[in-house]
mmCIF file of C-alpha atoms in Angstrom:
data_model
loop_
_atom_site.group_PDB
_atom_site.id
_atom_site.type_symbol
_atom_site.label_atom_id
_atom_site.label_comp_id
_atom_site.label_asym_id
_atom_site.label_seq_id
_atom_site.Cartn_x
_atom_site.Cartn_y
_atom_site.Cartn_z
ATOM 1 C CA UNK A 1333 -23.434 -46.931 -11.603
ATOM 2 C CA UNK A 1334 -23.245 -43.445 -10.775
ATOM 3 C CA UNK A 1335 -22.730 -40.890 -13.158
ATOM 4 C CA UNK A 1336 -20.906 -37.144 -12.769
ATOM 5 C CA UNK A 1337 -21.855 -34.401 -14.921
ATOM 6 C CA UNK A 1338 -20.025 -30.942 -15.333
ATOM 7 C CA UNK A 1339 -22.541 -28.723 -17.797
ATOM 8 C CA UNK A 1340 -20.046 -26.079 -18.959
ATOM 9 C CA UNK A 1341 -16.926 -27.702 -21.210
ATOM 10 C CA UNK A 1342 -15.213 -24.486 -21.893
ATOM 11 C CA UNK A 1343 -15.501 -21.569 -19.688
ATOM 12 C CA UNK A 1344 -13.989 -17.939 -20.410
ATOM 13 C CA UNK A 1345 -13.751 -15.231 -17.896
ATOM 14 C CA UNK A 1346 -11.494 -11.993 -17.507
ATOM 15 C CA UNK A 1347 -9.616 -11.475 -14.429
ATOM 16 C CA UNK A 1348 -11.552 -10.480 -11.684
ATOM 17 C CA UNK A 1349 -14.794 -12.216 -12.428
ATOM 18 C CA UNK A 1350 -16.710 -14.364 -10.145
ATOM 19 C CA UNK A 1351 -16.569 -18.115 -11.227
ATOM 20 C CA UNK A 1352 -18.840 -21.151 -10.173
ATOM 21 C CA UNK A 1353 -18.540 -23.969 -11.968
ATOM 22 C CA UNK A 1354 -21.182 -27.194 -11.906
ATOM 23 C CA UNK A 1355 -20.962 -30.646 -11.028
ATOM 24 C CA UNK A 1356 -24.145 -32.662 -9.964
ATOM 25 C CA UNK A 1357 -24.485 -36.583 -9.596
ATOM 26 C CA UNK A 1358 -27.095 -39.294 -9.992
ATOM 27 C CA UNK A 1359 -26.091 -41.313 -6.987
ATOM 28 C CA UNK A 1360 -28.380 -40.877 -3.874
ATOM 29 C CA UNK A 1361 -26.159 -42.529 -1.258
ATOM 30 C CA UNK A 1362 -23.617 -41.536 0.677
ATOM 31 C CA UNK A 1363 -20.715 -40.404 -1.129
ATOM 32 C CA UNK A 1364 -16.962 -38.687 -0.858
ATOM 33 C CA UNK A 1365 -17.183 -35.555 -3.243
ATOM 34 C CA UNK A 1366 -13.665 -34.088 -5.155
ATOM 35 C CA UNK A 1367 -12.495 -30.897 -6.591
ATOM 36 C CA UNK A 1368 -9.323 -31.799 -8.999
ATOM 37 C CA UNK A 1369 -7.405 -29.385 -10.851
ATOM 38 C CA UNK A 1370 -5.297 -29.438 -14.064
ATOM 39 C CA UNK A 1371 -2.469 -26.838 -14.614
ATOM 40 C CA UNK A 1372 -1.350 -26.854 -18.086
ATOM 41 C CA UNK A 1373 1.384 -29.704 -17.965
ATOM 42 C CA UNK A 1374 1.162 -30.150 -14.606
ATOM 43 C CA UNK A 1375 0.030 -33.142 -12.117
ATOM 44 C CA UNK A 1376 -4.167 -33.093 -11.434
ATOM 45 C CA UNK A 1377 -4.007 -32.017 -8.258
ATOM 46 C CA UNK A 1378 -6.754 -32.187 -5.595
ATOM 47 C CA UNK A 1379 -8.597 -28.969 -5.280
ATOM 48 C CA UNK A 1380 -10.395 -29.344 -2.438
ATOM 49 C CA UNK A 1381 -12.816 -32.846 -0.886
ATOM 50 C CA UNK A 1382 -16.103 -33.149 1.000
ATOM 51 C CA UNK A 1383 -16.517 -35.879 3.571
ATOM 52 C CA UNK A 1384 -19.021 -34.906 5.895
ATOM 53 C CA UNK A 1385 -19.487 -31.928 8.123
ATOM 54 C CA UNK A 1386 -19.774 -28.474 6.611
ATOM 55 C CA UNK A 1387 -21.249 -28.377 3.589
ATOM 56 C CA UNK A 1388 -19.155 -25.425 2.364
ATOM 57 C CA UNK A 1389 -15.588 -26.572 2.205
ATOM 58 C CA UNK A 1390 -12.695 -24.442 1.224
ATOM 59 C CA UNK A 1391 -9.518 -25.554 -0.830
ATOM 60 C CA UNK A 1392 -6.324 -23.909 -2.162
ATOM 61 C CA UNK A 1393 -6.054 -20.897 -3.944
ATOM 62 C CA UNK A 1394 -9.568 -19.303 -2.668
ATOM 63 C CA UNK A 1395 -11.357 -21.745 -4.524
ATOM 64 C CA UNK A 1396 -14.706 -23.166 -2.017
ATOM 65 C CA UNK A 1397 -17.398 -25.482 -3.179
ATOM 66 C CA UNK A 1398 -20.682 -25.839 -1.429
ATOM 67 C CA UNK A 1399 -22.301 -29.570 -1.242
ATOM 68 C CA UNK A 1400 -26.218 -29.384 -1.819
ATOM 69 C CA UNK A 1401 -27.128 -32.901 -0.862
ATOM 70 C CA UNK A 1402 -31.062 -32.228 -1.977
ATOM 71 C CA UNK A 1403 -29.622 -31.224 -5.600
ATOM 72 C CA UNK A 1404 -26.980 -33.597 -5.640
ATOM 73 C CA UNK A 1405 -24.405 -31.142 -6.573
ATOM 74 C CA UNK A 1406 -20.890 -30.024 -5.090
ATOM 75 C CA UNK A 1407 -20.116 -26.527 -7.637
ATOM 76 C CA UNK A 1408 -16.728 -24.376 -7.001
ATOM 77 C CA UNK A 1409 -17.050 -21.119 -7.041
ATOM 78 C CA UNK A 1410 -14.122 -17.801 -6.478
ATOM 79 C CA UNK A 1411 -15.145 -14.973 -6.066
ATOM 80 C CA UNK A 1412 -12.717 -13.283 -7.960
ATOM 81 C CA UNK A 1413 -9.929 -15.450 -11.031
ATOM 82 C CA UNK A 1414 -7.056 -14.549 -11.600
ATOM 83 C CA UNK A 1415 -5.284 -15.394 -14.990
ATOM 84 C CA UNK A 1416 -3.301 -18.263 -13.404
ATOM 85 C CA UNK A 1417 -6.002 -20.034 -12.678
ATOM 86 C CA UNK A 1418 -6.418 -21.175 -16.196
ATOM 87 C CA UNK A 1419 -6.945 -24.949 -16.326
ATOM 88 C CA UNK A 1420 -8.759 -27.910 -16.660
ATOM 89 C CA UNK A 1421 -11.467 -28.996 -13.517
ATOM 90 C CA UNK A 1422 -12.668 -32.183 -12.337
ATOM 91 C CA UNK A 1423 -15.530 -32.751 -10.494
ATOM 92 C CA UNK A 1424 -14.993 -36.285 -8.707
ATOM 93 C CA UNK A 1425 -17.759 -38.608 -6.804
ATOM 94 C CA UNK A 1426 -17.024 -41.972 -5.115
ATOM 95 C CA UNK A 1427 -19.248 -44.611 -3.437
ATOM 96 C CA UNK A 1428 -17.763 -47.976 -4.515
ATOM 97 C CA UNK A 1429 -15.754 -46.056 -7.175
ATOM 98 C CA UNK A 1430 -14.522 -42.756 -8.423
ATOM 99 C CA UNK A 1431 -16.124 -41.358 -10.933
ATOM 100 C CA UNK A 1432 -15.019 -38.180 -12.857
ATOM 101 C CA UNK A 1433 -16.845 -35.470 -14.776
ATOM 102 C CA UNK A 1434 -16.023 -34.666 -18.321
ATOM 103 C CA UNK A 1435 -13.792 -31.616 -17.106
ATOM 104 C CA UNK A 1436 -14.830 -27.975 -17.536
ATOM 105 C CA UNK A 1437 -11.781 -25.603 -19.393
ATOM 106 C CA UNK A 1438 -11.451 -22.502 -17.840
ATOM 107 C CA UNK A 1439 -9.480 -19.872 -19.520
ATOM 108 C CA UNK A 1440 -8.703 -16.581 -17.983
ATOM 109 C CA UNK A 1441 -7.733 -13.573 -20.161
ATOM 110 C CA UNK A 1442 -5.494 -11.041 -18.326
ATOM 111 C CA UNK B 288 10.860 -36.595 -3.257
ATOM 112 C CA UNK B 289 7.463 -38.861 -2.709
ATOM 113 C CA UNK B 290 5.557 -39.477 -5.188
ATOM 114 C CA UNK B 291 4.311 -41.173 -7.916
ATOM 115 C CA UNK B 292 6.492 -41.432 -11.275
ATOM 116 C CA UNK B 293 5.268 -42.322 -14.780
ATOM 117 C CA UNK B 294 7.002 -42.955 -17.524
ATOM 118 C CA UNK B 295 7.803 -42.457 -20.778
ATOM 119 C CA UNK B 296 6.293 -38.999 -20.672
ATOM 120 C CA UNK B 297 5.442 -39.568 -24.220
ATOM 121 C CA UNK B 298 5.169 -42.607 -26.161
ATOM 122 C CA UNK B 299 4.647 -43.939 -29.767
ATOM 123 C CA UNK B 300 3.034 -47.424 -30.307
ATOM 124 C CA UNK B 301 3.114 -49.322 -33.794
ATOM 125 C CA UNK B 302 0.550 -51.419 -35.298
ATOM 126 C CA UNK B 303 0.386 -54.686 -33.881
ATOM 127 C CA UNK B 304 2.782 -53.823 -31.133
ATOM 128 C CA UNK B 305 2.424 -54.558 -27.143
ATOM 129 C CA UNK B 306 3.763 -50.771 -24.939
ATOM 130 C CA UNK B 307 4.358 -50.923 -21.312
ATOM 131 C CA UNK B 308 3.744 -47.837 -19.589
ATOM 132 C CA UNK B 309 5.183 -47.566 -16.312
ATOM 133 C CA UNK B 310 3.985 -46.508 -12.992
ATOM 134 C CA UNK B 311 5.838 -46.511 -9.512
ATOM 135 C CA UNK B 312 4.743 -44.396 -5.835
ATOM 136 C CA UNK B 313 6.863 -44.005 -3.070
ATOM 137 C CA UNK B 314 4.077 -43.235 -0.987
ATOM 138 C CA UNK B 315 3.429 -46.672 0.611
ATOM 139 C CA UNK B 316 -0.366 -46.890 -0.777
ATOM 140 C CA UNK B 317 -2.264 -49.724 -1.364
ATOM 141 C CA UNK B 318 -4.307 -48.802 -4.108
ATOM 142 C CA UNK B 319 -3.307 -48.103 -7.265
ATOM 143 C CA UNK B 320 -5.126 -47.020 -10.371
ATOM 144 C CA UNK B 321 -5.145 -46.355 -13.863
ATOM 145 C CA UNK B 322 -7.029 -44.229 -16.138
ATOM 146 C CA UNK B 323 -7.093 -42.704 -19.583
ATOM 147 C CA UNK B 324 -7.897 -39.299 -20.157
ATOM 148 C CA UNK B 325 -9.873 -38.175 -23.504
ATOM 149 C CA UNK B 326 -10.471 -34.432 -24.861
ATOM 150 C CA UNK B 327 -14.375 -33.993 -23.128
ATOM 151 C CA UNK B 328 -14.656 -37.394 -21.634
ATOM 152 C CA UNK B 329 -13.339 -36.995 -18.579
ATOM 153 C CA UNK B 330 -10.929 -39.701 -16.660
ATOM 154 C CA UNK B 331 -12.078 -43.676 -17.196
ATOM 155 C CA UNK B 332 -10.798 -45.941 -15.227
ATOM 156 C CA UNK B 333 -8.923 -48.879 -16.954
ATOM 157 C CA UNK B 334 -7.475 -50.783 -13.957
ATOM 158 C CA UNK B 335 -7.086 -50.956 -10.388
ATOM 159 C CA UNK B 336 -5.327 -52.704 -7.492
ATOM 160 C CA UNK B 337 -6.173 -52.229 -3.965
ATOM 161 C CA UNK B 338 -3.458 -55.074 -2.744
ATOM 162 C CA UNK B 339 -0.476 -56.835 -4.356
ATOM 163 C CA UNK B 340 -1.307 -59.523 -6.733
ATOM 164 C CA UNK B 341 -4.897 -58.305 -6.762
ATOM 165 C CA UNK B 342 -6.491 -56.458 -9.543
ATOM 166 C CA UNK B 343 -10.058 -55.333 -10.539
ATOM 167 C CA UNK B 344 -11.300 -54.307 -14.045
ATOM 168 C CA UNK B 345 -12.595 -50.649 -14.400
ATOM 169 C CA UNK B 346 -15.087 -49.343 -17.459
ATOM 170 C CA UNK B 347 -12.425 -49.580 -19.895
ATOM 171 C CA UNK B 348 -10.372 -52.965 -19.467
ATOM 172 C CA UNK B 349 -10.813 -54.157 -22.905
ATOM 173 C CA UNK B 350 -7.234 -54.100 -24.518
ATOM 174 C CA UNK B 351 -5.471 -53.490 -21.616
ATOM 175 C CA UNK B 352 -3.440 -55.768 -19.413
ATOM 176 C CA UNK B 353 -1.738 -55.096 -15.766
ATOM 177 C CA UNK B 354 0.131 -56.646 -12.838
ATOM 178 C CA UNK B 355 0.771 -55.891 -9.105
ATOM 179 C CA UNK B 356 3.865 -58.259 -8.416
ATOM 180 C CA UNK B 357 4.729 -54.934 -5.729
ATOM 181 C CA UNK B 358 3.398 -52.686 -3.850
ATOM 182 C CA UNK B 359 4.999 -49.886 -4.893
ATOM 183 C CA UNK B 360 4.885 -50.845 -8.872
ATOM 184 C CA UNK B 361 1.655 -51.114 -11.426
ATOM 185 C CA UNK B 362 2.686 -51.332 -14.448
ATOM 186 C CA UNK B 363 -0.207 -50.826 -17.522
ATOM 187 C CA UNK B 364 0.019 -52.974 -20.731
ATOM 188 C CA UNK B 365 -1.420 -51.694 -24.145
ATOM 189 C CA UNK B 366 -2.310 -54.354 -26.423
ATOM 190 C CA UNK B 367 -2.599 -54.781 -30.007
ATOM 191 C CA UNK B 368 -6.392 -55.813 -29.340
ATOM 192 C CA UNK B 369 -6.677 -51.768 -28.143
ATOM 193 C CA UNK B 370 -7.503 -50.642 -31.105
ATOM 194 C CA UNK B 371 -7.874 -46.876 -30.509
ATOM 195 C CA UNK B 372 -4.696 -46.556 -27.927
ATOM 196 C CA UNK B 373 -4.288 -43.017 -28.506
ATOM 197 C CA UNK B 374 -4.519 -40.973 -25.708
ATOM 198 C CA UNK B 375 -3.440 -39.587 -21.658
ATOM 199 C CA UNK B 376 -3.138 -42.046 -19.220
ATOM 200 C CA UNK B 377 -2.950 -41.125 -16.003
ATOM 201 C CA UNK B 378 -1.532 -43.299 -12.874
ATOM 202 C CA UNK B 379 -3.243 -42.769 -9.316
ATOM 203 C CA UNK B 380 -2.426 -44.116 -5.914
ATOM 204 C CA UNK B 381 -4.272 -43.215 -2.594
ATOM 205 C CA UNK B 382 -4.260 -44.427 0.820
ATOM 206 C CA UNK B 383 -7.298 -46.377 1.086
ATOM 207 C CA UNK B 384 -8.269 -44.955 4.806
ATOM 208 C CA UNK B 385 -7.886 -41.456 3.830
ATOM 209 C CA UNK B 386 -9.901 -42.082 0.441
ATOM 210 C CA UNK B 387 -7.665 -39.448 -1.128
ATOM 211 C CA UNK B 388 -5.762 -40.454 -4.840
ATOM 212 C CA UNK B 389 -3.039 -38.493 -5.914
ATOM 213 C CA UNK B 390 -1.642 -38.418 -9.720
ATOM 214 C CA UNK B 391 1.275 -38.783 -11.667
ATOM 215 C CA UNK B 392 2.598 -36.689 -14.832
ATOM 216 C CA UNK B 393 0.502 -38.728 -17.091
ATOM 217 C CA UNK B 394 2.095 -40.726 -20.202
ATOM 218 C CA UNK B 395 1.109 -39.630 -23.478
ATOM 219 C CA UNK B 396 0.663 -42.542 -25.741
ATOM 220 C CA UNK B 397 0.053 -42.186 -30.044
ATOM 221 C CA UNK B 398 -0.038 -44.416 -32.772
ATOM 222 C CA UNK B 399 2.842 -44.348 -35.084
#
C-alpha cells in the first residue's frame, strides 16, 4: 500500500512569508494527487487536485502546488500568507485508495 | 443547502456502550466514507461504501460496524470492542467519476 508523507508537523511563519509545504509518496503508478485544507472548526475542504496535464496546478486562495512525478512529490507553496491562512493541510494520494498525510499545522502570526 | 451532515457534533461514549454516529449527503454520491482523525496521524479510513448495501473495510475496521440500507445515509457504529474510541471522525462522500470527496463537520467522540 502506498504511503503519504508530509515532513514538517508544525509550521510557523509571519505574514508575508513565502510558504511551501511537502508531501511526497511511495507509490510509482499512476495516481490522483490532493491538496485539503482545515480551517479551525471548519469542513476540510479541497485545496486544490492534480489529474493529469500541467504539472503546476493552482487552487483557492493563491495557494499552487507543483507535481514532480520523478520525486514523487506534489508540495504547495504561496508566495506570500496571510494570517488567515492558519490551519491544518493534507496532502492526499489515491490509486485504489486515498491515502492522507499526517497533516502539517501552519500558524501565521499577524 | 447540499451537503453532507454529521451528527452529534460532539459525543460522549460509556464503557461498554454501542454510539451511532450519523452521516447523511444530499449530493446524490455513491461513495461514501468514513475516517477518524488523530492529533499527527493524519485521516484513516475506517469504512467505505461505493454502492448501497455494499461495504469495504479500510485500515482501521476493527471495532467499528456500518450499513448502507440508502444511498444517501452511512451511518458508523462504535463498539464496545473499540477500545480506544476517542477521537474526530470525519464522514466523506464523492462522486466516483469525478474522484473528488467532500467532508462533513466531523463528530467528536470521548469516553465518559
Amino acid at each position: 500500500a502506498q504511503s503519504v508523507s508530509q515532513h514538517n508537523h508544525h509550521v510557523i511563519l509571519s505574514e508575508a512569508a513565502s510558504l511551501e509545504l511537502g508531501c511526497n509518496y511511495s507509490y510509482g503508478g499512476t495516481v490522483n494527487l490532493f491538496w485539503y485544507v482545515q480551517y479551525p472548526g471548519q469542513h476540510l475542504q479541497l485545496l486544490l487536485k492534480y489529474f493529469s496535464g500541467d504539472p503546476l496546478v493552482k487552487g483557492i486562495k493563491g495557494f499552487e502546488a507543483e507535481f514532480i512525478k520523478s520525486k514523487f512529490s506534489f508540495n504547495l507553496r504561496k508566495p506570500s500568507v496571510q494570517w488567515s491562512d492558519t490551519a491544518e493541510y493534507f496532502c492526499a494520494v489515491k490509486d485504489n485508495d486515498m491515502r492522507f498525510g499526517a497533516g502539517t499545522r501552519l500558524t501565521v502570526k499577524p | 443547502d447540499g451537503g453532507i451532515t454529521q451528527s452529534p457534533k460532539y459525543l460522549f461514549r460509556k464503557e461498554g456502550q454501542n454510539v451511532t454516529l450519523s452521516c447523511e449527503q444530499n449530493l446524490n454520491h455513491d461513495a461514501m466514507y468514513w475516517y477518524r482523525q488523530d492529533p499527527g496521524q493524519g485521516l484513516r479510513l475506517i469504512y467505505y461504501s461505493q454502492i448501497v448495501n455494499d461495504f469495504q473495510k479500510g485500515d482501521i475496521a476493527e471495532g467499528y460496524s456500518v450499513s448502507r440500507e440508502k444511498k444517501e445515509s452511512f451511518p458508523l457504529t462504535v463498539t464496545s470492542a473499540q477500545k480506544n474510541p476517542t477521537a474526530f471522525y470525519l464522514c466523506a462522500s464523492a462522486d466516483l467519476a469525478k474522484n473528488i470527496q467532500y467532508f462533513g463537520a466531523g463528530t467528536r467522540l470521548s469516553v465518559l
